[in-house]
Short mmCIF file of C-alpha atoms and ligand atoms in Angstrom, two decimals:
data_model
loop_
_atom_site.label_atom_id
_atom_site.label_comp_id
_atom_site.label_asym_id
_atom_site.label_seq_id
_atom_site.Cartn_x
_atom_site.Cartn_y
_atom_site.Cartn_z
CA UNK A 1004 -20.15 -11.20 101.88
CA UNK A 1005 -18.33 -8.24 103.61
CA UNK A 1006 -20.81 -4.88 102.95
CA UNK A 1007 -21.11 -3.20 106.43
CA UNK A 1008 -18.12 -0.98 107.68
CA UNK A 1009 -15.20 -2.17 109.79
CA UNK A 1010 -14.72 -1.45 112.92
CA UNK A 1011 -10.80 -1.22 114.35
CA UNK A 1012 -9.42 -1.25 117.30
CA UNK A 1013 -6.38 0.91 118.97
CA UNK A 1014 -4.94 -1.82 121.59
CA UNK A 1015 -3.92 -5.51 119.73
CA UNK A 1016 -2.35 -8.72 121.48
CA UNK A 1017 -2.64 -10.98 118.49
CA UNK A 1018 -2.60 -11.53 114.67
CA UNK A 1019 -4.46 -14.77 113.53
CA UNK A 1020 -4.80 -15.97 116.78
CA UNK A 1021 -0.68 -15.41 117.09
CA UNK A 1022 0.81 -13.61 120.55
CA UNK A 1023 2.87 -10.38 118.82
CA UNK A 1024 5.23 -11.38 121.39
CA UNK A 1025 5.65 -14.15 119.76
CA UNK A 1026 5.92 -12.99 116.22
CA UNK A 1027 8.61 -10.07 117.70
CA UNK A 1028 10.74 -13.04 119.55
CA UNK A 1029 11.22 -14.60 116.56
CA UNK A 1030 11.46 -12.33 113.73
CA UNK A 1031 12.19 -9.16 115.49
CA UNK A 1032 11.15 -5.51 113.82
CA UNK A 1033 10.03 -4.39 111.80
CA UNK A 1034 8.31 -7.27 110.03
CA UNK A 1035 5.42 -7.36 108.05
CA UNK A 1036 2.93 -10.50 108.87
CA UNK A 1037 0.32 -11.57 106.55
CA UNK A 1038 -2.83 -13.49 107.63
CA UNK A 1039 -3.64 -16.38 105.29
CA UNK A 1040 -7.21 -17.00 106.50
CA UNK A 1041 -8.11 -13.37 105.30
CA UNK A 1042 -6.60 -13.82 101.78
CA UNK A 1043 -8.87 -16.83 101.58
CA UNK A 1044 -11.87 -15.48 103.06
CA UNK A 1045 -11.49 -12.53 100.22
CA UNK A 1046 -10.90 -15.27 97.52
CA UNK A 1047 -14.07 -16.71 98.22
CA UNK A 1048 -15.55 -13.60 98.56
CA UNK A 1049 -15.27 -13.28 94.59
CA UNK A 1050 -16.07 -16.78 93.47
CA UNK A 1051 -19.47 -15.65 91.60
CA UNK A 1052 -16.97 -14.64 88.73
CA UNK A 1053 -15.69 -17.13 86.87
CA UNK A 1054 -11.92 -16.19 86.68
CA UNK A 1055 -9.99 -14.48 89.50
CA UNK A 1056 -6.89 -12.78 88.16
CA UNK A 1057 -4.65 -11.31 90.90
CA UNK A 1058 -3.04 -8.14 90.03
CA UNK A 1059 0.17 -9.40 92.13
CA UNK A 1060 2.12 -6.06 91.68
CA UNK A 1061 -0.30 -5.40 95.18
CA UNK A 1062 1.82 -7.83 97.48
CA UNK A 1063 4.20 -10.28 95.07
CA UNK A 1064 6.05 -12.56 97.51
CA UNK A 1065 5.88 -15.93 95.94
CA UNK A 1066 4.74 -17.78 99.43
CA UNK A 1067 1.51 -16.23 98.72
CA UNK A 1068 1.56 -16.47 95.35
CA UNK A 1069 1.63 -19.83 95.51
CA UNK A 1070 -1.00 -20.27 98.17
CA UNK A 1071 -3.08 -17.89 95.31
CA UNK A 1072 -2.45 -20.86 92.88
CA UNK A 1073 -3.68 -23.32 94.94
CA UNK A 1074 -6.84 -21.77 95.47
CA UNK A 1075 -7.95 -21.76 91.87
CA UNK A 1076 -6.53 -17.98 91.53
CA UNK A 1077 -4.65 -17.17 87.87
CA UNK A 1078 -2.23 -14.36 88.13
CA UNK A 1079 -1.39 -10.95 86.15
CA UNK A 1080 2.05 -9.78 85.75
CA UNK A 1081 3.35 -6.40 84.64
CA UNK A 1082 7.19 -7.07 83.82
CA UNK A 1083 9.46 -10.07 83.36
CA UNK A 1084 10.46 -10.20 87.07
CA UNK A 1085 6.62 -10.98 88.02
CA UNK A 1086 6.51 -13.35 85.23
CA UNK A 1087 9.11 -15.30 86.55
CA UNK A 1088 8.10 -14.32 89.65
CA UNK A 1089 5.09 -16.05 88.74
CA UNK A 1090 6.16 -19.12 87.84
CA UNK A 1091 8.54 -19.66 90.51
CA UNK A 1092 5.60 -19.62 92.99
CA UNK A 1093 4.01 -22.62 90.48
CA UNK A 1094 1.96 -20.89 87.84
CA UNK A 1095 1.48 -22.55 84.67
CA UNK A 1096 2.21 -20.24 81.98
CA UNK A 1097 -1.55 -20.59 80.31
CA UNK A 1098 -2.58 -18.96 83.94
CA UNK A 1099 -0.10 -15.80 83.23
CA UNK A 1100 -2.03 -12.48 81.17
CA UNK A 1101 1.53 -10.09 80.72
CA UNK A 1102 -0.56 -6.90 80.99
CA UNK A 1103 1.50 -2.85 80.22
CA UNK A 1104 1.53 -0.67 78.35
CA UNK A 1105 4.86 -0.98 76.41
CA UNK A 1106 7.36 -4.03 75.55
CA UNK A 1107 10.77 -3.35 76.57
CA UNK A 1108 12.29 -5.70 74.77
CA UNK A 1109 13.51 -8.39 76.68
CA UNK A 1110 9.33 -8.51 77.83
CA UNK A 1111 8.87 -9.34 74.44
CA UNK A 1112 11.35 -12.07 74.17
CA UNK A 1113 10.06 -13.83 77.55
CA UNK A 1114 6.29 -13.21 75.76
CA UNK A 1115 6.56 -15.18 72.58
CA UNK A 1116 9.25 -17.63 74.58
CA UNK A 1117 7.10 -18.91 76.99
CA UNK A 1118 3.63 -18.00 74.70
CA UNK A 1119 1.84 -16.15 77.47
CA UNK A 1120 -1.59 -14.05 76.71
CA UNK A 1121 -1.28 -10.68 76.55
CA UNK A 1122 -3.26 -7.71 77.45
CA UNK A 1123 -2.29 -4.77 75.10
CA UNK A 1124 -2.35 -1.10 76.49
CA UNK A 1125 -1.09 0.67 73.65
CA UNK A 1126 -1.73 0.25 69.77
CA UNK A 1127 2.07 0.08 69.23
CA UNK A 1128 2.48 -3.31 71.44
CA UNK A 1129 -0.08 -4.98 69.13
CA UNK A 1130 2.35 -4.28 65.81
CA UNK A 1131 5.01 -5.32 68.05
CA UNK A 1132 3.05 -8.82 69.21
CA UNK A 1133 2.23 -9.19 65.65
CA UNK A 1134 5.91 -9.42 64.53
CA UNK A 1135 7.27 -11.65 67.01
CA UNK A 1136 4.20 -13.92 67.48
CA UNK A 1137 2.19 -14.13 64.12
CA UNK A 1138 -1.72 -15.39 64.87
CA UNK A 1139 -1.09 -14.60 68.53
CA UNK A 1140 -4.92 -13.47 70.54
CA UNK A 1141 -4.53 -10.55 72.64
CA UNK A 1142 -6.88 -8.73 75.00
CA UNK A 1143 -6.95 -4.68 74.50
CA UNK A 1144 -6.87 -3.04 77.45
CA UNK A 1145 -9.36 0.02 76.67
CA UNK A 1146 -8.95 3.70 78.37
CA UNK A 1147 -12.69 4.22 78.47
CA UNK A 1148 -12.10 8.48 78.61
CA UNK A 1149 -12.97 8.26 82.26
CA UNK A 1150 -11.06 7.23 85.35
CA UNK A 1151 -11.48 6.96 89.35
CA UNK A 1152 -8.96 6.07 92.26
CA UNK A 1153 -8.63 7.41 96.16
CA UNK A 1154 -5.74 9.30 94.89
CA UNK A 1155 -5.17 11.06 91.58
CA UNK A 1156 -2.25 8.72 91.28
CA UNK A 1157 -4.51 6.07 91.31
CA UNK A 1158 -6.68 7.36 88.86
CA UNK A 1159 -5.57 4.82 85.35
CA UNK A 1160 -8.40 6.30 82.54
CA UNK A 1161 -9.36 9.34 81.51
CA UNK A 1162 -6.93 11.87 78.88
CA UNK A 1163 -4.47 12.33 82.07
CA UNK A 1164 -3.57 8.71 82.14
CA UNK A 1165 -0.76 7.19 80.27
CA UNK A 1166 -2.91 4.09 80.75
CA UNK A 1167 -4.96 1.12 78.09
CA UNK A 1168 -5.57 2.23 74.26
CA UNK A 1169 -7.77 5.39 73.65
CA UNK A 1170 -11.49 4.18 73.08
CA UNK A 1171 -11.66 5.97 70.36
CA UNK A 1172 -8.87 4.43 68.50
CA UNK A 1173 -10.26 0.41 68.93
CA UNK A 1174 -11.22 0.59 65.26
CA UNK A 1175 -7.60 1.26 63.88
CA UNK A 1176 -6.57 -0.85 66.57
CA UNK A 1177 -8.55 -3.99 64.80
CA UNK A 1178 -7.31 -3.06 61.39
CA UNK A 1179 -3.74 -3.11 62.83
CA UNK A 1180 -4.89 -6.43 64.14
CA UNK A 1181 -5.76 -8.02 61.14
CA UNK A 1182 -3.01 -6.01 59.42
CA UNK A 1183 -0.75 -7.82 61.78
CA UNK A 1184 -2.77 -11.19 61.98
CA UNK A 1185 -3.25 -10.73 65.75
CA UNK A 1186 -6.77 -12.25 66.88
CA UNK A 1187 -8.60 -9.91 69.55
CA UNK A 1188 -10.24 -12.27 72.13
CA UNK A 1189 -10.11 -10.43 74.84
CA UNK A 1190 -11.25 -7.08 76.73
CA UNK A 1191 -10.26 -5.35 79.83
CA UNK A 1192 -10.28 -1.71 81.38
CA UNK A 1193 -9.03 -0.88 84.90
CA UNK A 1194 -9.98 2.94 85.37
CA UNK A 1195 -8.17 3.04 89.23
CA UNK A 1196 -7.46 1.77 92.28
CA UNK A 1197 -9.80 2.10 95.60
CA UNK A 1198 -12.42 3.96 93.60
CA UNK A 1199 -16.59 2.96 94.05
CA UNK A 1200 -19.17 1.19 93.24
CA UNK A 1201 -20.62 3.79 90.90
CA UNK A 1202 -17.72 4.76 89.30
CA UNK A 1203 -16.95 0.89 88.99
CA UNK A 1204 -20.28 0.43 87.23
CA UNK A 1205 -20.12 3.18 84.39
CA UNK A 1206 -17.10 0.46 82.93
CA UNK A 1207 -19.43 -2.14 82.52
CA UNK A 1208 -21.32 0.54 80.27
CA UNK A 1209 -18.36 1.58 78.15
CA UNK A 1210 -17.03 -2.05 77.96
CA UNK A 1211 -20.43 -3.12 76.38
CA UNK A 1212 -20.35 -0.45 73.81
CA UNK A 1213 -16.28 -1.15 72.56
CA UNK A 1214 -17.03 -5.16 72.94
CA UNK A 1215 -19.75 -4.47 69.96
CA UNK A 1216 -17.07 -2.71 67.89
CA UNK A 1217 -14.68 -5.64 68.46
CA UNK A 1218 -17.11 -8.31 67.97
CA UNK A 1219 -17.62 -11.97 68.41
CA UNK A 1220 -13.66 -12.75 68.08
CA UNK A 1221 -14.43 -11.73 71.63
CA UNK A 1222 -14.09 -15.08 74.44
CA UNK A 1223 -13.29 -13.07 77.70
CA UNK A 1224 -14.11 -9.85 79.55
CA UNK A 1225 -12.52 -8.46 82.29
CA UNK A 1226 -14.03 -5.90 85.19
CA UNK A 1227 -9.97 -4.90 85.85
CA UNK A 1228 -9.52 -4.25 89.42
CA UNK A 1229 -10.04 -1.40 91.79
CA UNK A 1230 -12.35 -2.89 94.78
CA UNK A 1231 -11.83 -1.19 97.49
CA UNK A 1232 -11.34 -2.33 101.29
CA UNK A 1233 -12.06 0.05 104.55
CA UNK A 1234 -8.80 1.60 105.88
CA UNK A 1235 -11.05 3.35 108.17
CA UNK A 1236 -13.83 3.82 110.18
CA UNK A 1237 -16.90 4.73 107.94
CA UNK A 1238 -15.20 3.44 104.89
CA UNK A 1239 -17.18 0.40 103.16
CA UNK A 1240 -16.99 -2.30 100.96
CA UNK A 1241 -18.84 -2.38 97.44
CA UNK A 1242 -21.92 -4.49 97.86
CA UNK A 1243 -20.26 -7.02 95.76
CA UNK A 1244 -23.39 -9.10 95.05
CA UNK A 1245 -24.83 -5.47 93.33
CA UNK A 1246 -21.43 -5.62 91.16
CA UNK A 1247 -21.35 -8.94 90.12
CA UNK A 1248 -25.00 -8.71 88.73
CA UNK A 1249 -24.29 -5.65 86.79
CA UNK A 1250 -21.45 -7.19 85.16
CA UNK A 1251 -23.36 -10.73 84.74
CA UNK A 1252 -26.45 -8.75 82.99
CA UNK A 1253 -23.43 -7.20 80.60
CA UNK A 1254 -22.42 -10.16 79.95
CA UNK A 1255 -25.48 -11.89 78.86
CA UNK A 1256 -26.41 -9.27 76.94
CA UNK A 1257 -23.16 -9.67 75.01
CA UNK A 1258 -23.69 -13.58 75.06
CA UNK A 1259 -27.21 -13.03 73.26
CA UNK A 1260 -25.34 -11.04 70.67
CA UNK A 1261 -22.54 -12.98 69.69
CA UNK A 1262 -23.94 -16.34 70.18
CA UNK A 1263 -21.31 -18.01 71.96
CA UNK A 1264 -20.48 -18.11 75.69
CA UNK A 1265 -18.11 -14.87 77.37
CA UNK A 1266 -15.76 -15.65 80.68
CA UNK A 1267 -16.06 -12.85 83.09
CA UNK A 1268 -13.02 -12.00 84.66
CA UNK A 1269 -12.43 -9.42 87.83
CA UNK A 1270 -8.54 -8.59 88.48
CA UNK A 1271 -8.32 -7.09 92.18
CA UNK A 1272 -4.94 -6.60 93.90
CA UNK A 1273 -5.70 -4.55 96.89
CA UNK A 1274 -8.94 -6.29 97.85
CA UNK A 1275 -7.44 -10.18 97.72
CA UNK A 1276 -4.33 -8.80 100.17
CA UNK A 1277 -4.76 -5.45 101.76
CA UNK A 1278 -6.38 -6.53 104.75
CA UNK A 1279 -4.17 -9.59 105.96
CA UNK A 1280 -1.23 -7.55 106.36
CA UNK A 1281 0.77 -5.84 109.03
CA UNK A 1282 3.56 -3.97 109.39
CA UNK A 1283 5.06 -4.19 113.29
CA UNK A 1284 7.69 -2.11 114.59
CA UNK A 1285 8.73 -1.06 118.14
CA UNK A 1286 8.33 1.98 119.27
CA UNK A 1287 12.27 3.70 119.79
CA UNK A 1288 11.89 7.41 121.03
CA UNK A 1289 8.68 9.43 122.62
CA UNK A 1290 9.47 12.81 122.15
CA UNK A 1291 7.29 16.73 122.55
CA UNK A 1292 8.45 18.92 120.17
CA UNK A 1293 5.97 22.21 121.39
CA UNK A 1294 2.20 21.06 121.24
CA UNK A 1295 2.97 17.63 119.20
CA UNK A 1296 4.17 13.85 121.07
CA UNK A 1297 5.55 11.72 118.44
CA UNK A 1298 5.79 8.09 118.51
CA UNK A 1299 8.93 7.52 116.42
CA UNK A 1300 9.56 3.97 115.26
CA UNK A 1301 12.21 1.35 114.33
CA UNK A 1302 10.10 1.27 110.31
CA UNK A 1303 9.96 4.19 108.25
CA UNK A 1304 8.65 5.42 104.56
CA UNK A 1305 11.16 2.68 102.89
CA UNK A 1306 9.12 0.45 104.69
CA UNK A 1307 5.84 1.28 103.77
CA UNK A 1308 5.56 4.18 101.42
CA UNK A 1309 1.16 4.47 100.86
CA UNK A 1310 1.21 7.52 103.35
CA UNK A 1311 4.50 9.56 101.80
CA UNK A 1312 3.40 8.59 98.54
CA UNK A 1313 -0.39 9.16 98.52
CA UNK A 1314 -1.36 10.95 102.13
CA UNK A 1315 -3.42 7.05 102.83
CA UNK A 1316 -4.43 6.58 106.17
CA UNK A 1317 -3.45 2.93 108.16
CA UNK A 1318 -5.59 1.83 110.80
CA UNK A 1319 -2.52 1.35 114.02
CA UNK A 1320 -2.49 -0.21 117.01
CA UNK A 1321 -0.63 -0.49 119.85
CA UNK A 1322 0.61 -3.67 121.55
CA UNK A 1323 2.43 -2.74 125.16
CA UNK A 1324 5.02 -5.42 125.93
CA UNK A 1325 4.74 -7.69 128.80
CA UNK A 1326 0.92 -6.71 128.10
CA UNK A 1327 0.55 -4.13 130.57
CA UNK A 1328 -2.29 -2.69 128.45
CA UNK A 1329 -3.19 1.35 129.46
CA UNK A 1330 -6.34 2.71 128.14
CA UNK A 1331 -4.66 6.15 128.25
CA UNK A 1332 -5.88 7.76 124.72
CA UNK A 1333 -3.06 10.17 123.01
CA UNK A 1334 -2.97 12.56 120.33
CA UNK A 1335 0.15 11.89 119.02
CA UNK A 1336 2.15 12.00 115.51
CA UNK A 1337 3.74 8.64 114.06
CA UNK A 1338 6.77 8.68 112.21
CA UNK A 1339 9.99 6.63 111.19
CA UNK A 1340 13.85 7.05 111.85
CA UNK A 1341 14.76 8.54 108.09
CA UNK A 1342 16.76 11.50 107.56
CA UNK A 1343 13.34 13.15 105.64
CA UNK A 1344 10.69 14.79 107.13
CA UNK A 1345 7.99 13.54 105.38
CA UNK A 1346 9.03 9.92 107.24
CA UNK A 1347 5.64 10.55 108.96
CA UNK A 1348 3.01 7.54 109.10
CA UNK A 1349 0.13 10.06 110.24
CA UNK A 1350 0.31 12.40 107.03
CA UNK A 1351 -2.31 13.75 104.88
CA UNK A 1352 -1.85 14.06 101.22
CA UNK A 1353 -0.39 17.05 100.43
CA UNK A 1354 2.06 15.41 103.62
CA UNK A 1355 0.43 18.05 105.95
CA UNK A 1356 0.92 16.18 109.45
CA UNK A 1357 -2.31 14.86 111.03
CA UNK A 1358 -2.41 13.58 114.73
CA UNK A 1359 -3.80 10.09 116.46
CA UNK A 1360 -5.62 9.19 118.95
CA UNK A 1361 -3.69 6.36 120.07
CA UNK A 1362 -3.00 4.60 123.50
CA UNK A 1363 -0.40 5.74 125.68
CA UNK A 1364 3.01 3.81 124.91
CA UNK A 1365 6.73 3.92 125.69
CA UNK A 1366 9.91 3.39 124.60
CA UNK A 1367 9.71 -0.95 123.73
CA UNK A 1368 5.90 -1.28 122.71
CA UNK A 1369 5.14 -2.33 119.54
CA UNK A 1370 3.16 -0.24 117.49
CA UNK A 1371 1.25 -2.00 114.58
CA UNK A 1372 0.34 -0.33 110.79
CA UNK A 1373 -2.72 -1.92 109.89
CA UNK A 1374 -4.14 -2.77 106.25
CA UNK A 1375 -0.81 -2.94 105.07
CA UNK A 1376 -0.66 -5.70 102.71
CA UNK A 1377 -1.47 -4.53 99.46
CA UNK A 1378 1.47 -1.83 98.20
CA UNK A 1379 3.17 -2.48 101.34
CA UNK A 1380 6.65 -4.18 101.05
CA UNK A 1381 6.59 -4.46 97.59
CA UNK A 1382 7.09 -0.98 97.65
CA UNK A 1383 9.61 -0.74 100.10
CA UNK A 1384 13.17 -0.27 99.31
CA UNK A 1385 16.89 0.35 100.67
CA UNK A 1386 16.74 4.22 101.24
CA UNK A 1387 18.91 5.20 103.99
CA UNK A 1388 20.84 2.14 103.67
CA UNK A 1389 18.47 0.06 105.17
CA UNK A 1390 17.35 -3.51 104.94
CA UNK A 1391 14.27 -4.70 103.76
CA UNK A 1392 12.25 -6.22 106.41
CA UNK A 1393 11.35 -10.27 106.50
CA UNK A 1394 7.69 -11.04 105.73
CA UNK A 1395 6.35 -13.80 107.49
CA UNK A 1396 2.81 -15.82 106.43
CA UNK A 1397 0.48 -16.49 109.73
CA UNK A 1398 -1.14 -20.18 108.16
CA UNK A 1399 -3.03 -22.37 110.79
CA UNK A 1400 -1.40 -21.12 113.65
CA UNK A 1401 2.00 -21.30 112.56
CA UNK A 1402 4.56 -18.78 111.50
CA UNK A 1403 6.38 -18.91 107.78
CA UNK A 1404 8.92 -17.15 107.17
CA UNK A 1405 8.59 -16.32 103.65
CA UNK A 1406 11.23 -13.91 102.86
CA UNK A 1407 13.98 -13.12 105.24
CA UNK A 1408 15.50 -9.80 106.61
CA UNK A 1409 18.33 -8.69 103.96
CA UNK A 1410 22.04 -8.49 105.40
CA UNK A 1411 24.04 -5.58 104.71
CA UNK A 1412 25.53 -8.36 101.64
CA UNK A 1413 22.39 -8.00 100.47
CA UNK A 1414 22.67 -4.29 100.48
CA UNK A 1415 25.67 -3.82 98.79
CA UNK A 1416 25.29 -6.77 96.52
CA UNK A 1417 25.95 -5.74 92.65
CA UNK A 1418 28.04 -2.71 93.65
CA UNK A 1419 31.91 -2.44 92.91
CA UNK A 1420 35.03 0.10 93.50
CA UNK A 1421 36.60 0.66 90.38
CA UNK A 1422 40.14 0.38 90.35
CA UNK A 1423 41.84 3.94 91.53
CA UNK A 1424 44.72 6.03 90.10
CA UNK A 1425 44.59 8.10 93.52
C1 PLP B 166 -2.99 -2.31 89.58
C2 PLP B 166 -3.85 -3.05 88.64
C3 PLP B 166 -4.90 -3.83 89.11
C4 PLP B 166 -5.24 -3.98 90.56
O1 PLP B 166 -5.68 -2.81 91.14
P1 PLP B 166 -6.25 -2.85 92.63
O2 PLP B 166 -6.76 -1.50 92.85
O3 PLP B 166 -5.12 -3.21 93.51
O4 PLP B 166 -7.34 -3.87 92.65
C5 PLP B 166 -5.64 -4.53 88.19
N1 PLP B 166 -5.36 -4.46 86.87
C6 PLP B 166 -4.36 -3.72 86.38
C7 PLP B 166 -4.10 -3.71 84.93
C8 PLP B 166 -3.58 -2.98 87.25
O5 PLP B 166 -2.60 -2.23 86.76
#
């Protein structure tokens, strides 16, 4: 079990034992490659608790979320497109939790269609439940008053986030419950995203206290996600054997008082994915403006959004073509070929531009984003009128292609010119 920090290097030749030259010849840039031995490695990782649930809004392409399936891995899904998405990759529908905050309404439908589980975030979605699906169980998602995340956009609990039910409302939300014949079997809270061990262990706390309220209806607790992974030298894992126990000494403790066996569940996104991805691009222009070098690259911010969007920090390497490999170090800024000028890969939050050490490199080397599979591409979009970029699964020494590289159809698909009077 991972504990100790990571350690990353500037100059790369390979992914999962892959040439990059190989990966670039056949798939081009920028492309974003995902290493299925790591995926694994962090499944296993996690097998103390009984169910995995992957929070697949992290990385949703169904090639892995059908490898996911295969390894004993249920699946969470947050709209109607990562339902489906869901069972297009081979989920059975018992292995889907729909977990928001609100229905929109066609949710709803697809919900008491296909009979999925769901994990209630506001007090208004168990009326709704209620109506369309009479006897239905639910899980509440609580807001336990406090949150955590490595970004305050990351933070989900506390009174800032829009985030679970209040934990002082569970009481009326059980009346409403019974008011509504809805049967509450289930309890989760998810108070942020790359947050710590200590802030990861107060929930076990606060779930303990609301699981009393809600009582032995109760079957299944869930430790919501958050785990983080090292984007950076220093950074750690959370001594994972130290969090399983605290939540397996909740549980017990919850066991002796209802008298019947709980399921402990843990829903991670960023710590199943995050590390077996990679964005490559090639390096297109070295330019000085004054005291700065940029690196400016064929990928930009509608690639991979983290460091516009939250000031995070990727681990990059450099991979010089026909491997003429300099150990030249460079402070240098990264950035992307979008008309914006925060379309900078080395930015701070705040988007105040930071520098890199990084080998030399010209015009043609490739120059890899690291940790890049969790919030990565399924982020990305079409700003600038560009096309989304293939993503390609590195399995046993092969290359699968699991999504291509749109096509300016793709682009423009759905649009229309009205018919004109001019
Ligand atoms: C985003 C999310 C997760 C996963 O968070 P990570 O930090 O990626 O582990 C888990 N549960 C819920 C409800 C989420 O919204």
């Amino acid at each position: 079990m991972p504990i100790a920090s990571k350690t990353f290097e500037t100059i790369r030749s390979e992914i999962a034992g892959i040439p990059i030259s190989e990966i670039v010849a056949k798939f081009g840039t920028p492309t974003y490659v995902y290493d299925m031995a790591v995926i694994e490695e962090r499944v296993r990782d996690l097998a103390a608790f009984d169910v995995i649930r992957y929070a697949q809004k992290a990385c949703s392409n169904i090639g892995i979320l059908n490898r996911l399936n295969k390894l004993g891995v249920v699946v969470d899904a947050v709209s109607v497109g990562e339902v489906k998405r869901a069972l297009a990759a081979g989920f059975e529908t018992h292995n889907i939790v729909f977990t928001a905050d609100v229905f929109d309404r066609e949710a709803l439908a697809l919900v008491k269609e296909l009979g999925l589980h769901v994990n209630c975030g506001s007090p208004d979605m168990i009326e709704q439940l209620g109506n369309a699906v009479p006897g239905a169980s639910v899980t509440l998602r609580i807001n336990p008053g406090f949150g955590h995340g490595h970004s305050q956009k990351t933070n989900t609990g506390g009174p800032q986030s829009k985030h679970g039910i209040w934990h002082e409302d569970v009481v009326d939300c059980l009346r409403k419950a019974d008011l509504y014949n809805v049967a509450v079997t289930g309890l989760h809270m998810h108070i942020g995203s790359g947050t710590d061990l200590e802030h990861l262990s107060q929930v076990c706390s606060a779930l303990e206290t609301i699981a009393l309220q809600v009582g032995r209806t109760l079957t299944t607790i869930s430790a919501g996600g958050g785990l983080p992974v090292p984007y950076r030298e220093g950074q750690t894992y959370v001594d994972l054997d130290q969090y399983y126990s605290l939540w397996d000494t909740t549980r017990k403790r919850l066991e002796n008082a209802f008298g019947h066996p709980l399921s402990l569940e843990i829903e991670p996104g960023r710590y199943l994915v995050a590390e077996s991805g990679f964005l490559i691009a090639e390096i297109r222009a070295v330019k000085g403006m004054g005291e700065n070098t940029f690196y400016l690259l064929d990928a930009g911010f509608n690639d991979l959004a983290r460091p516009i969007l939250y000031g995070a920090y990727h681990p990059i390497s450099i991979s010089h073509r026909n491997g003429r490999a300099t150990k030249q170090m460079v402070d240098v800024v990264v950035g992307g070929p979008l008309c914006e000028s925060g379309d900078i890969f080395t930015q701070e939050e705040g988007g105040f531009v930071a520098k890199r050490s990084l080998p030399a490199a010209s015009v043609g080397d490739f120059l890899i984003l690291e940790v890049a599979g969790a919030y990565g591409f399924v982020m990305a979009s079409n700003y600038n009128g560009r096309y989304r970029v293939p993503e390609v699964l590195l399995e046993n020494g092969k290359m699968h292609c699991i999504r291509t590289r749109e096509t300016f159809e793709d682009l423009i698909r759905g649009e229309m010119i009205p018919p004109s009077s001019l």
